mmCIF file with all atom_site columns, C-alpha atoms in Angstrom:
data_model
loop_
_atom_site.group_PDB
_atom_site.id
_atom_site.type_symbol
_atom_site.label_atom_id
_atom_site.label_alt_id
_atom_site.label_comp_id
_atom_site.label_asym_id
_atom_site.label_entity_id
_atom_site.label_seq_id
_atom_site.pdbx_PDB_ins_code
_atom_site.Cartn_x
_atom_site.Cartn_y
_atom_site.Cartn_z
_atom_site.occupancy
_atom_site.B_iso_or_equiv
_atom_site.pdbx_formal_charge
_atom_site.auth_seq_id
_atom_site.auth_comp_id
_atom_site.auth_asym_id
_atom_site.auth_atom_id
_atom_site.pdbx_PDB_model_num
ATOM 1   C CA . SER S 1 1   ? 18.633  85.787  -34.595 1.00 0.00 ? 1237 SER S CA 1
ATOM 2   C CA . GLN S 1 2   ? 15.904  87.086  -32.358 1.00 0.00 ? 1238 GLN S CA 1
ATOM 3   C CA . THR S 1 3   ? 14.106  90.341  -33.033 1.00 0.00 ? 1239 THR S CA 1
ATOM 4   C CA . ILE S 1 4   ? 11.385  92.228  -31.237 1.00 0.00 ? 1240 ILE S CA 1
ATOM 5   C CA . HIS S 1 5   ? 8.895   94.500  -32.943 1.00 0.00 ? 1241 HIS S CA 1
ATOM 6   C CA . GLN S 1 6   ? 6.797   97.066  -31.149 1.00 0.00 ? 1242 GLN S CA 1
ATOM 7   C CA . TRP S 1 7   ? 4.258   99.450  -32.652 1.00 0.00 ? 1243 TRP S CA 1
ATOM 8   C CA . PRO S 1 8   ? 3.216   102.135 -33.084 1.00 0.00 ? 1244 PRO S CA 1
ATOM 9   C CA . ALA S 1 9   ? 6.308   104.248 -32.440 1.00 0.00 ? 1245 ALA S CA 1
ATOM 10  C CA . THR S 1 10  ? 4.260   107.250 -31.369 1.00 0.00 ? 1246 THR S CA 1
ATOM 11  C CA . LEU S 1 11  ? 0.633   107.653 -30.442 1.00 0.00 ? 1247 LEU S CA 1
ATOM 12  C CA . VAL S 1 12  ? -1.507  110.619 -29.458 1.00 0.00 ? 1248 VAL S CA 1
ATOM 13  C CA . GLN S 1 13  ? -4.832  109.735 -27.878 1.00 0.00 ? 1249 GLN S CA 1
ATOM 14  C CA . PRO S 1 14  ? -7.613  111.710 -26.170 1.00 0.00 ? 1250 PRO S CA 1
ATOM 15  C CA . VAL S 1 15  ? -8.494  111.083 -22.548 1.00 0.00 ? 1251 VAL S CA 1
ATOM 16  C CA . GLY S 1 16  ? -11.063 108.319 -22.242 1.00 0.00 ? 1252 GLY S CA 1
ATOM 17  C CA . SER S 1 17  ? -10.159 106.599 -25.486 1.00 0.00 ? 1253 SER S CA 1
ATOM 18  C CA . PRO S 1 18  ? -9.059  102.938 -25.657 1.00 0.00 ? 1254 PRO S CA 1
ATOM 19  C CA . LEU S 1 19  ? -5.494  101.766 -26.179 1.00 0.00 ? 1255 LEU S CA 1
ATOM 20  C CA . SER S 1 20  ? -3.845  98.801  -27.831 1.00 0.00 ? 1256 SER S CA 1
ATOM 21  C CA . LEU S 1 21  ? -0.076  98.472  -28.129 1.00 0.00 ? 1257 LEU S CA 1
ATOM 22  C CA . GLU S 1 22  ? 1.329   95.375  -29.727 1.00 0.00 ? 1258 GLU S CA 1
ATOM 23  C CA . CYS S 1 23  ? 4.653   93.613  -29.387 1.00 0.00 ? 1259 CYS S CA 1
ATOM 24  C CA . THR S 1 24  ? 5.878   90.530  -31.228 1.00 0.00 ? 1260 THR S CA 1
ATOM 25  C CA . VAL S 1 25  ? 9.076   88.536  -30.931 1.00 0.00 ? 1261 VAL S CA 1
ATOM 26  C CA . GLU S 1 26  ? 10.682  86.493  -33.696 1.00 0.00 ? 1262 GLU S CA 1
ATOM 27  C CA . GLY S 1 27  ? 13.358  83.848  -33.630 1.00 0.00 ? 1263 GLY S CA 1
ATOM 28  C CA . THR S 1 28  ? 12.628  82.276  -30.252 1.00 0.00 ? 1264 THR S CA 1
ATOM 29  C CA . SER S 1 29  ? 9.981   80.144  -28.593 1.00 0.00 ? 1265 SER S CA 1
ATOM 30  C CA . ASN S 1 30  ? 8.231   80.572  -25.253 1.00 0.00 ? 1266 ASN S CA 1
ATOM 31  C CA . PRO S 1 31  ? 10.008  83.766  -24.288 1.00 0.00 ? 1267 PRO S CA 1
ATOM 32  C CA . ASN S 1 32  ? 9.317   85.680  -21.107 1.00 0.00 ? 1268 ASN S CA 1
ATOM 33  C CA . LEU S 1 33  ? 7.626   88.924  -22.134 1.00 0.00 ? 1269 LEU S CA 1
ATOM 34  C CA . TYR S 1 34  ? 7.472   92.230  -20.303 1.00 0.00 ? 1270 TYR S CA 1
ATOM 35  C CA . TRP S 1 35  ? 5.749   95.609  -20.543 1.00 0.00 ? 1271 TRP S CA 1
ATOM 36  C CA . TYR S 1 36  ? 7.468   98.608  -18.939 1.00 0.00 ? 1272 TYR S CA 1
ATOM 37  C CA . ARG S 1 37  ? 6.601   102.276 -18.633 1.00 0.00 ? 1273 ARG S CA 1
ATOM 38  C CA . GLN S 1 38  ? 9.195   104.995 -18.395 1.00 0.00 ? 1274 GLN S CA 1
ATOM 39  C CA . ALA S 1 39  ? 8.339   108.509 -17.261 1.00 0.00 ? 1275 ALA S CA 1
ATOM 40  C CA . ALA S 1 40  ? 10.462  111.305 -18.721 1.00 0.00 ? 1276 ALA S CA 1
ATOM 41  C CA . GLY S 1 41  ? 14.003  111.249 -17.294 1.00 0.00 ? 1277 GLY S CA 1
ATOM 42  C CA . ARG S 1 42  ? 13.265  108.290 -15.036 1.00 0.00 ? 1278 ARG S CA 1
ATOM 43  C CA . GLY S 1 43  ? 14.019  104.608 -14.794 1.00 0.00 ? 1279 GLY S CA 1
ATOM 44  C CA . LEU S 1 44  ? 11.716  101.819 -15.885 1.00 0.00 ? 1280 LEU S CA 1
ATOM 45  C CA . GLN S 1 45  ? 8.630   100.596 -14.077 1.00 0.00 ? 1281 GLN S CA 1
ATOM 46  C CA . LEU S 1 46  ? 7.552   97.013  -14.743 1.00 0.00 ? 1282 LEU S CA 1
ATOM 47  C CA . LEU S 1 47  ? 3.844   96.864  -15.559 1.00 0.00 ? 1283 LEU S CA 1
ATOM 48  C CA . PHE S 1 48  ? 3.242   93.247  -16.621 1.00 0.00 ? 1284 PHE S CA 1
ATOM 49  C CA . TYR S 1 49  ? 5.167   90.115  -17.365 1.00 0.00 ? 1285 TYR S CA 1
ATOM 50  C CA . SER S 1 50  ? 4.212   86.818  -18.939 1.00 0.00 ? 1286 SER S CA 1
ATOM 51  C CA . VAL S 1 51  ? 5.881   83.412  -18.825 1.00 0.00 ? 1287 VAL S CA 1
ATOM 52  C CA . GLY S 1 52  ? 3.513   81.752  -21.281 1.00 0.00 ? 1288 GLY S CA 1
ATOM 53  C CA . ILE S 1 53  ? 0.346   82.027  -23.348 1.00 0.00 ? 1289 ILE S CA 1
ATOM 54  C CA . GLY S 1 54  ? -2.499  83.368  -21.261 1.00 0.00 ? 1290 GLY S CA 1
ATOM 55  C CA . GLN S 1 55  ? -0.272  83.818  -18.190 1.00 0.00 ? 1291 GLN S CA 1
ATOM 56  C CA . ILE S 1 56  ? -0.093  87.449  -17.136 1.00 0.00 ? 1292 ILE S CA 1
ATOM 57  C CA . SER S 1 57  ? 1.244   88.877  -13.892 1.00 0.00 ? 1293 SER S CA 1
ATOM 58  C CA . SER S 1 58  ? 0.648   92.473  -12.911 1.00 0.00 ? 1294 SER S CA 1
ATOM 59  C CA . GLU S 1 59  ? 3.208   94.359  -10.908 1.00 0.00 ? 1295 GLU S CA 1
ATOM 60  C CA . VAL S 1 60  ? 1.427   97.667  -10.498 1.00 0.00 ? 1296 VAL S CA 1
ATOM 61  C CA . PRO S 1 61  ? -2.336  98.197  -10.131 1.00 0.00 ? 1297 PRO S CA 1
ATOM 62  C CA . GLN S 1 62  ? -3.418  100.654 -12.788 1.00 0.00 ? 1298 GLN S CA 1
ATOM 63  C CA . ASN S 1 63  ? -5.709  101.491 -15.635 1.00 0.00 ? 1299 ASN S CA 1
ATOM 64  C CA . LEU S 1 64  ? -3.973  99.041  -17.984 1.00 0.00 ? 1300 LEU S CA 1
ATOM 65  C CA . SER S 1 65  ? -4.215  95.362  -18.832 1.00 0.00 ? 1301 SER S CA 1
ATOM 66  C CA . ALA S 1 66  ? -2.109  92.943  -20.819 1.00 0.00 ? 1302 ALA S CA 1
ATOM 67  C CA . SER S 1 67  ? -2.804  89.835  -22.844 1.00 0.00 ? 1303 SER S CA 1
ATOM 68  C CA . ARG S 1 68  ? -0.747  87.167  -24.539 1.00 0.00 ? 1304 ARG S CA 1
ATOM 69  C CA . PRO S 1 69  ? -2.943  85.539  -27.171 1.00 0.00 ? 1305 PRO S CA 1
ATOM 70  C CA . GLN S 1 70  ? -0.021  83.810  -28.910 1.00 0.00 ? 1306 GLN S CA 1
ATOM 71  C CA . ASP S 1 71  ? 3.374   82.578  -27.794 1.00 0.00 ? 1307 ASP S CA 1
ATOM 72  C CA . ARG S 1 72  ? 5.282   85.538  -29.182 1.00 0.00 ? 1308 ARG S CA 1
ATOM 73  C CA . GLN S 1 73  ? 2.647   88.248  -29.028 1.00 0.00 ? 1309 GLN S CA 1
ATOM 74  C CA . PHE S 1 74  ? 2.113   90.578  -26.104 1.00 0.00 ? 1310 PHE S CA 1
ATOM 75  C CA . ILE S 1 75  ? -0.556  93.284  -26.062 1.00 0.00 ? 1311 ILE S CA 1
ATOM 76  C CA . LEU S 1 76  ? -0.987  96.224  -23.708 1.00 0.00 ? 1312 LEU S CA 1
ATOM 77  C CA . SER S 1 77  ? -4.505  97.634  -23.501 1.00 0.00 ? 1313 SER S CA 1
ATOM 78  C CA . SER S 1 78  ? -6.710  100.123 -21.779 1.00 0.00 ? 1314 SER S CA 1
ATOM 79  C CA . LYS S 1 79  ? -10.449 100.663 -22.018 1.00 0.00 ? 1315 LYS S CA 1
ATOM 80  C CA . LYS S 1 80  ? -10.282 104.354 -21.042 1.00 0.00 ? 1316 LYS S CA 1
ATOM 81  C CA . LEU S 1 81  ? -7.008  106.249 -21.007 1.00 0.00 ? 1317 LEU S CA 1
ATOM 82  C CA . LEU S 1 82  ? -6.130  108.738 -18.279 1.00 0.00 ? 1318 LEU S CA 1
ATOM 83  C CA . LEU S 1 83  ? -3.788  111.714 -18.510 1.00 0.00 ? 1319 LEU S CA 1
ATOM 84  C CA . SER S 1 84  ? -1.437  109.872 -16.164 1.00 0.00 ? 1320 SER S CA 1
ATOM 85  C CA . ASP S 1 85  ? -1.049  107.072 -18.722 1.00 0.00 ? 1321 ASP S CA 1
ATOM 86  C CA . SER S 1 86  ? 1.219   109.283 -20.817 1.00 0.00 ? 1322 SER S CA 1
ATOM 87  C CA . GLY S 1 87  ? 4.751   107.990 -21.085 1.00 0.00 ? 1323 GLY S CA 1
ATOM 88  C CA . PHE S 1 88  ? 7.184   105.833 -22.973 1.00 0.00 ? 1324 PHE S CA 1
ATOM 89  C CA . TYR S 1 89  ? 6.155   102.175 -23.130 1.00 0.00 ? 1325 TYR S CA 1
ATOM 90  C CA . LEU S 1 90  ? 8.705   99.485  -23.740 1.00 0.00 ? 1326 LEU S CA 1
ATOM 91  C CA . CYS S 1 91  ? 8.193   95.828  -24.507 1.00 0.00 ? 1327 CYS S CA 1
ATOM 92  C CA . ALA S 1 92  ? 10.975  93.355  -23.717 1.00 0.00 ? 1328 ALA S CA 1
ATOM 93  C CA . TRP S 1 93  ? 11.694  89.645  -23.932 1.00 0.00 ? 1329 TRP S CA 1
ATOM 94  C CA . SER S 1 94  ? 14.128  87.265  -22.292 1.00 0.00 ? 1330 SER S CA 1
ATOM 95  C CA . VAL S 1 95  ? 14.960  83.582  -22.609 1.00 0.00 ? 1331 VAL S CA 1
ATOM 96  C CA . SER S 1 96  ? 14.367  83.137  -18.903 1.00 0.00 ? 1332 SER S CA 1
ATOM 97  C CA . LYS S 1 97  ? 13.977  85.349  -15.863 1.00 0.00 ? 1333 LYS S CA 1
ATOM 98  C CA . ASP S 1 98  ? 17.714  85.161  -15.153 1.00 0.00 ? 1334 ASP S CA 1
ATOM 99  C CA . GLN S 1 99  ? 18.833  86.203  -18.614 1.00 0.00 ? 1335 GLN S CA 1
ATOM 100 C CA . PRO S 1 100 ? 19.158  89.776  -19.930 1.00 0.00 ? 1336 PRO S CA 1
ATOM 101 C CA . GLN S 1 101 ? 16.027  91.386  -21.240 1.00 0.00 ? 1337 GLN S CA 1
ATOM 102 C CA . HIS S 1 102 ? 16.018  92.716  -24.794 1.00 0.00 ? 1338 HIS S CA 1
ATOM 103 C CA . PHE S 1 103 ? 13.844  95.662  -25.619 1.00 0.00 ? 1339 PHE S CA 1
ATOM 104 C CA . GLY S 1 104 ? 11.768  96.931  -28.503 1.00 0.00 ? 1340 GLY S CA 1
ATOM 105 C CA . ASP S 1 105 ? 12.060  100.484 -29.782 1.00 0.00 ? 1341 ASP S CA 1
ATOM 106 C CA . GLY S 1 106 ? 9.265   101.743 -27.560 1.00 0.00 ? 1342 GLY S CA 1
ATOM 107 C CA . THR S 1 107 ? 6.030   103.672 -28.017 1.00 0.00 ? 1343 THR S CA 1
ATOM 108 C CA . ARG S 1 108 ? 5.719   107.309 -26.994 1.00 0.00 ? 1344 ARG S CA 1
ATOM 109 C CA . LEU S 1 109 ? 2.153   107.747 -25.787 1.00 0.00 ? 1345 LEU S CA 1
ATOM 110 C CA . SER S 1 110 ? 0.722   111.232 -25.289 1.00 0.00 ? 1346 SER S CA 1
ATOM 111 C CA . ILE S 1 111 ? -2.715  111.704 -23.791 1.00 0.00 ? 1347 ILE S CA 1
ATOM 112 C CA . LEU S 1 112 ? -4.506  114.960 -24.572 1.00 0.00 ? 1348 LEU S CA 1
ATOM 113 C CA . ALA E 2 1   ? 14.516  95.810  0.139   1.00 0.00 ? 693  ALA E CA 1
ATOM 114 C CA . GLN E 2 2   ? 16.537  95.834  -3.028  1.00 0.00 ? 694  GLN E CA 1
ATOM 115 C CA . LYS E 2 3   ? 17.793  99.163  -4.315  1.00 0.00 ? 695  LYS E CA 1
ATOM 116 C CA . ILE E 2 4   ? 20.067  100.510 -7.044  1.00 0.00 ? 696  ILE E CA 1
ATOM 117 C CA . THR E 2 5   ? 21.787  103.873 -6.657  1.00 0.00 ? 697  THR E CA 1
ATOM 118 C CA . GLN E 2 6   ? 23.392  105.800 -9.485  1.00 0.00 ? 698  GLN E CA 1
ATOM 119 C CA . THR E 2 7   ? 24.844  108.938 -7.933  1.00 0.00 ? 699  THR E CA 1
ATOM 120 C CA . GLN E 2 8   ? 25.850  110.714 -11.146 1.00 0.00 ? 700  GLN E CA 1
ATOM 121 C CA . PRO E 2 9   ? 22.827  112.301 -12.818 1.00 0.00 ? 701  PRO E CA 1
ATOM 122 C CA . GLY E 2 10  ? 25.033  113.608 -15.634 1.00 0.00 ? 702  GLY E CA 1
ATOM 123 C CA . MET E 2 11  ? 28.594  113.438 -16.892 1.00 0.00 ? 703  MET E CA 1
ATOM 124 C CA . PHE E 2 12  ? 30.603  115.261 -19.559 1.00 0.00 ? 704  PHE E CA 1
ATOM 125 C CA . VAL E 2 13  ? 33.617  113.401 -20.909 1.00 0.00 ? 705  VAL E CA 1
ATOM 126 C CA . GLN E 2 14  ? 36.095  114.243 -23.639 1.00 0.00 ? 706  GLN E CA 1
ATOM 127 C CA . GLU E 2 15  ? 36.066  111.943 -26.636 1.00 0.00 ? 707  GLU E CA 1
ATOM 128 C CA . LYS E 2 16  ? 38.592  109.067 -26.449 1.00 0.00 ? 708  LYS E CA 1
ATOM 129 C CA . GLU E 2 17  ? 38.835  109.259 -22.672 1.00 0.00 ? 709  GLU E CA 1
ATOM 130 C CA . ALA E 2 18  ? 37.759  106.379 -20.455 1.00 0.00 ? 710  ALA E CA 1
ATOM 131 C CA . VAL E 2 19  ? 34.504  106.746 -18.502 1.00 0.00 ? 711  VAL E CA 1
ATOM 132 C CA . THR E 2 20  ? 33.397  105.182 -15.240 1.00 0.00 ? 712  THR E CA 1
ATOM 133 C CA . LEU E 2 21  ? 29.691  105.208 -14.413 1.00 0.00 ? 713  LEU E CA 1
ATOM 134 C CA . ASP E 2 22  ? 28.930  104.439 -10.789 1.00 0.00 ? 714  ASP E CA 1
ATOM 135 C CA . CYS E 2 23  ? 26.383  101.934 -9.529  1.00 0.00 ? 715  CYS E CA 1
ATOM 136 C CA . THR E 2 24  ? 25.900  100.730 -5.980  1.00 0.00 ? 716  THR E CA 1
ATOM 137 C CA . TYR E 2 25  ? 23.287  98.239  -4.915  1.00 0.00 ? 717  TYR E CA 1
ATOM 138 C CA . ASP E 2 26  ? 21.635  96.963  -1.805  1.00 0.00 ? 718  ASP E CA 1
ATOM 139 C CA . THR E 2 27  ? 20.277  93.448  -1.497  1.00 0.00 ? 719  THR E CA 1
ATOM 140 C CA . SER E 2 28  ? 20.003  90.674  1.035   1.00 0.00 ? 720  SER E CA 1
ATOM 141 C CA . ASP E 2 29  ? 19.987  88.014  -1.687  1.00 0.00 ? 721  ASP E CA 1
ATOM 142 C CA . GLN E 2 30  ? 23.005  85.730  -1.816  1.00 0.00 ? 722  GLN E CA 1
ATOM 143 C CA . SER E 2 31  ? 22.679  85.240  -5.551  1.00 0.00 ? 723  SER E CA 1
ATOM 144 C CA . TYR E 2 32  ? 21.853  88.079  -7.911  1.00 0.00 ? 724  TYR E CA 1
ATOM 145 C CA . GLY E 2 33  ? 22.598  89.520  -11.307 1.00 0.00 ? 725  GLY E CA 1
ATOM 146 C CA . LEU E 2 34  ? 23.625  93.011  -12.322 1.00 0.00 ? 726  LEU E CA 1
ATOM 147 C CA . PHE E 2 35  ? 22.883  94.528  -15.726 1.00 0.00 ? 727  PHE E CA 1
ATOM 148 C CA . TRP E 2 36  ? 23.851  97.678  -17.564 1.00 0.00 ? 728  TRP E CA 1
ATOM 149 C CA . TYR E 2 37  ? 21.710  99.159  -20.316 1.00 0.00 ? 729  TYR E CA 1
ATOM 150 C CA . LYS E 2 38  ? 22.218  102.083 -22.686 1.00 0.00 ? 730  LYS E CA 1
ATOM 151 C CA . GLN E 2 39  ? 19.334  104.278 -23.833 1.00 0.00 ? 731  GLN E CA 1
ATOM 152 C CA . PRO E 2 40  ? 20.120  106.692 -26.686 1.00 0.00 ? 732  PRO E CA 1
ATOM 153 C CA . SER E 2 41  ? 17.902  109.698 -27.300 1.00 0.00 ? 733  SER E CA 1
ATOM 154 C CA . SER E 2 42  ? 15.913  107.611 -29.782 1.00 0.00 ? 734  SER E CA 1
ATOM 155 C CA . GLY E 2 43  ? 14.588  105.644 -26.810 1.00 0.00 ? 735  GLY E CA 1
ATOM 156 C CA . GLU E 2 44  ? 15.482  102.012 -27.362 1.00 0.00 ? 736  GLU E CA 1
ATOM 157 C CA . MET E 2 45  ? 17.019  100.214 -24.393 1.00 0.00 ? 737  MET E CA 1
ATOM 158 C CA . ILE E 2 46  ? 20.189  98.357  -25.361 1.00 0.00 ? 738  ILE E CA 1
ATOM 159 C CA . PHE E 2 47  ? 21.646  95.611  -23.172 1.00 0.00 ? 739  PHE E CA 1
ATOM 160 C CA . LEU E 2 48  ? 25.390  96.135  -22.628 1.00 0.00 ? 740  LEU E CA 1
ATOM 161 C CA . ILE E 2 49  ? 26.809  93.779  -20.025 1.00 0.00 ? 741  ILE E CA 1
ATOM 162 C CA . TYR E 2 50  ? 25.890  91.341  -17.256 1.00 0.00 ? 742  TYR E CA 1
ATOM 163 C CA . GLN E 2 51  ? 27.639  90.307  -14.039 1.00 0.00 ? 743  GLN E CA 1
ATOM 164 C CA . GLY E 2 52  ? 26.526  87.429  -11.846 1.00 0.00 ? 744  GLY E CA 1
ATOM 165 C CA . SER E 2 53  ? 27.213  87.723  -8.151  1.00 0.00 ? 745  SER E CA 1
ATOM 166 C CA . TYR E 2 54  ? 29.182  84.476  -8.151  1.00 0.00 ? 746  TYR E CA 1
ATOM 167 C CA . ASP E 2 55  ? 31.262  85.315  -11.203 1.00 0.00 ? 747  ASP E CA 1
ATOM 168 C CA . GLU E 2 56  ? 34.851  85.564  -10.051 1.00 0.00 ? 748  GLU E CA 1
ATOM 169 C CA . GLN E 2 57  ? 36.001  87.623  -12.990 1.00 0.00 ? 749  GLN E CA 1
ATOM 170 C CA . ASN E 2 58  ? 34.736  91.025  -14.006 1.00 0.00 ? 750  ASN E CA 1
ATOM 171 C CA . ALA E 2 59  ? 32.534  90.915  -17.086 1.00 0.00 ? 751  ALA E CA 1
ATOM 172 C CA . THR E 2 60  ? 33.828  92.448  -20.311 1.00 0.00 ? 752  THR E CA 1
ATOM 173 C CA . GLU E 2 61  ? 32.127  93.090  -23.658 1.00 0.00 ? 753  GLU E CA 1
ATOM 174 C CA . GLY E 2 62  ? 34.259  94.930  -26.176 1.00 0.00 ? 754  GLY E CA 1
ATOM 175 C CA . ARG E 2 63  ? 34.844  98.458  -24.884 1.00 0.00 ? 755  ARG E CA 1
ATOM 176 C CA . TYR E 2 64  ? 32.590  97.821  -21.869 1.00 0.00 ? 756  TYR E CA 1
ATOM 177 C CA . SER E 2 65  ? 33.784  96.287  -18.642 1.00 0.00 ? 757  SER E CA 1
ATOM 178 C CA . LEU E 2 66  ? 32.177  95.979  -15.259 1.00 0.00 ? 758  LEU E CA 1
ATOM 179 C CA . ASN E 2 67  ? 34.222  96.800  -12.174 1.00 0.00 ? 759  ASN E CA 1
ATOM 180 C CA . PHE E 2 68  ? 32.503  94.478  -9.710  1.00 0.00 ? 760  PHE E CA 1
ATOM 181 C CA . GLN E 2 69  ? 33.403  94.931  -6.050  1.00 0.00 ? 761  GLN E CA 1
ATOM 182 C CA . LYS E 2 70  ? 31.122  92.600  -4.143  1.00 0.00 ? 762  LYS E CA 1
ATOM 183 C CA . ALA E 2 71  ? 32.191  93.603  -0.639  1.00 0.00 ? 763  ALA E CA 1
ATOM 184 C CA . ARG E 2 72  ? 31.485  97.242  -1.435  1.00 0.00 ? 764  ARG E CA 1
ATOM 185 C CA . LYS E 2 73  ? 28.302  96.329  -3.349  1.00 0.00 ? 765  LYS E CA 1
ATOM 186 C CA . SER E 2 74  ? 29.343  98.302  -6.370  1.00 0.00 ? 766  SER E CA 1
ATOM 187 C CA . ALA E 2 75  ? 29.129  97.444  -10.066 1.00 0.00 ? 767  ALA E CA 1
ATOM 188 C CA . ASN E 2 76  ? 30.604  100.341 -11.994 1.00 0.00 ? 768  ASN E CA 1
ATOM 189 C CA . LEU E 2 77  ? 30.525  100.385 -15.785 1.00 0.00 ? 769  LEU E CA 1
ATOM 190 C CA . VAL E 2 78  ? 33.774  101.335 -17.492 1.00 0.00 ? 770  VAL E CA 1
ATOM 191 C CA . ILE E 2 79  ? 33.759  102.468 -21.111 1.00 0.00 ? 771  ILE E CA 1
ATOM 192 C CA . SER E 2 80  ? 37.202  102.603 -22.653 1.00 0.00 ? 772  SER E CA 1
ATOM 193 C CA . ALA E 2 81  ? 38.124  105.042 -25.435 1.00 0.00 ? 773  ALA E CA 1
ATOM 194 C CA . SER E 2 82  ? 34.785  106.837 -25.458 1.00 0.00 ? 774  SER E CA 1
ATOM 195 C CA . GLN E 2 83  ? 33.132  107.741 -28.747 1.00 0.00 ? 775  GLN E CA 1
ATOM 196 C CA . LEU E 2 84  ? 30.556  110.374 -29.678 1.00 0.00 ? 776  LEU E CA 1
ATOM 197 C CA . GLY E 2 85  ? 28.026  107.582 -30.147 1.00 0.00 ? 777  GLY E CA 1
ATOM 198 C CA . ASP E 2 86  ? 28.358  106.679 -26.483 1.00 0.00 ? 778  ASP E CA 1
ATOM 199 C CA . SER E 2 87  ? 26.323  109.758 -25.561 1.00 0.00 ? 779  SER E CA 1
ATOM 200 C CA . ALA E 2 88  ? 23.175  108.357 -23.961 1.00 0.00 ? 780  ALA E CA 1
ATOM 201 C CA . MET E 2 89  ? 21.447  107.520 -20.697 1.00 0.00 ? 781  MET E CA 1
ATOM 202 C CA . TYR E 2 90  ? 22.947  104.549 -18.886 1.00 0.00 ? 782  TYR E CA 1
ATOM 203 C CA . PHE E 2 91  ? 20.960  102.435 -16.448 1.00 0.00 ? 783  PHE E CA 1
ATOM 204 C CA . CYS E 2 92  ? 22.156  99.926  -13.897 1.00 0.00 ? 784  CYS E CA 1
ATOM 205 C CA . ALA E 2 93  ? 19.694  97.200  -12.908 1.00 0.00 ? 785  ALA E CA 1
ATOM 206 C CA . MET E 2 94  ? 19.608  94.178  -10.615 1.00 0.00 ? 786  MET E CA 1
ATOM 207 C CA . ARG E 2 95  ? 17.503  91.163  -9.822  1.00 0.00 ? 787  ARG E CA 1
ATOM 208 C CA . GLY E 2 96  ? 17.735  88.327  -7.364  1.00 0.00 ? 788  GLY E CA 1
ATOM 209 C CA . LEU E 2 97  ? 18.347  84.947  -9.002  1.00 0.00 ? 789  LEU E CA 1
ATOM 210 C CA . MET E 2 98  ? 16.965  82.617  -6.396  1.00 0.00 ? 790  MET E CA 1
ATOM 211 C CA . ASP E 2 99  ? 13.435  83.838  -6.047  1.00 0.00 ? 791  ASP E CA 1
ATOM 212 C CA . SER E 2 100 ? 10.380  83.932  -8.243  1.00 0.00 ? 792  SER E CA 1
ATOM 213 C CA . ASN E 2 101 ? 10.410  87.702  -8.558  1.00 0.00 ? 793  ASN E CA 1
ATOM 214 C CA . TYR E 2 102 ? 10.695  88.745  -12.174 1.00 0.00 ? 794  TYR E CA 1
ATOM 215 C CA . GLN E 2 103 ? 11.153  92.395  -11.441 1.00 0.00 ? 795  GLN E CA 1
ATOM 216 C CA . LEU E 2 104 ? 14.379  94.138  -12.377 1.00 0.00 ? 796  LEU E CA 1
ATOM 217 C CA . ILE E 2 105 ? 15.268  96.903  -9.936  1.00 0.00 ? 797  ILE E CA 1
ATOM 218 C CA . TRP E 2 106 ? 16.451  99.926  -11.908 1.00 0.00 ? 798  TRP E CA 1
ATOM 219 C CA . GLY E 2 107 ? 18.627  102.878 -11.012 1.00 0.00 ? 799  GLY E CA 1
ATOM 220 C CA . ALA E 2 108 ? 17.656  106.422 -11.956 1.00 0.00 ? 800  ALA E CA 1
ATOM 221 C CA . GLY E 2 109 ? 20.255  106.517 -14.713 1.00 0.00 ? 801  GLY E CA 1
ATOM 222 C CA . THR E 2 110 ? 23.263  108.620 -15.663 1.00 0.00 ? 802  THR E CA 1
ATOM 223 C CA . LYS E 2 111 ? 23.214  110.915 -18.681 1.00 0.00 ? 803  LYS E CA 1
ATOM 224 C CA . LEU E 2 112 ? 26.571  110.681 -20.417 1.00 0.00 ? 804  LEU E CA 1
ATOM 225 C CA . ILE E 2 113 ? 27.603  113.318 -22.940 1.00 0.00 ? 805  ILE E CA 1
ATOM 226 C CA . ILE E 2 114 ? 30.784  112.820 -24.956 1.00 0.00 ? 806  ILE E CA 1
ATOM 227 C CA . LYS E 2 115 ? 32.404  116.055 -26.082 1.00 0.00 ? 807  LYS E CA 1
ATOM 228 C CA . PRO E 2 116 ? 34.331  116.169 -29.376 1.00 0.00 ? 808  PRO E CA 1
#
């Protein structure tokens, strides 16, 4: 069966520091991968999606970037975090764009 | 533009009662998919049920069923025999199936609390 791992679960970072969140999927090949951000009490905002290695599409211009160095690895990064980057970040995968997306446990990011 | 509306910000329901969570959508796409997700307080987003716009029968998954009324553009989630573990946020989401857009459109969510 397929599983998705996302870490760390929580992270506290100072303003201006770099960021790297990692997500890996097991049990499937060439998945679609997604990074979302969720503000407190709100719905999800799609940040990036990827349909293959090295293929990244950005939905929202922001202080963040994403990379997919391997088929089942998706990384969310920032060179210098802003206060507004605080939130709950979720990684997800799907077999195709039409199929349900399955989510990791999320990372709670607090910027001080 | 596509839009999902969940009009119930919060609901209290007695344990073992049935629950209906409302979802209405707006789209000009002829073919689309509707999804329901559950988010417990721990944060993970759990896929519950899917309904395709051309599916003639309402989707069911265990205690979850989707009351799909295409003409009214509604896709309400019904939870039968609610349990304490059903307490969570519930999100309705949609995407068009015929275009290259990968974005799911999400509702604002409904917070469901099951009372013992």
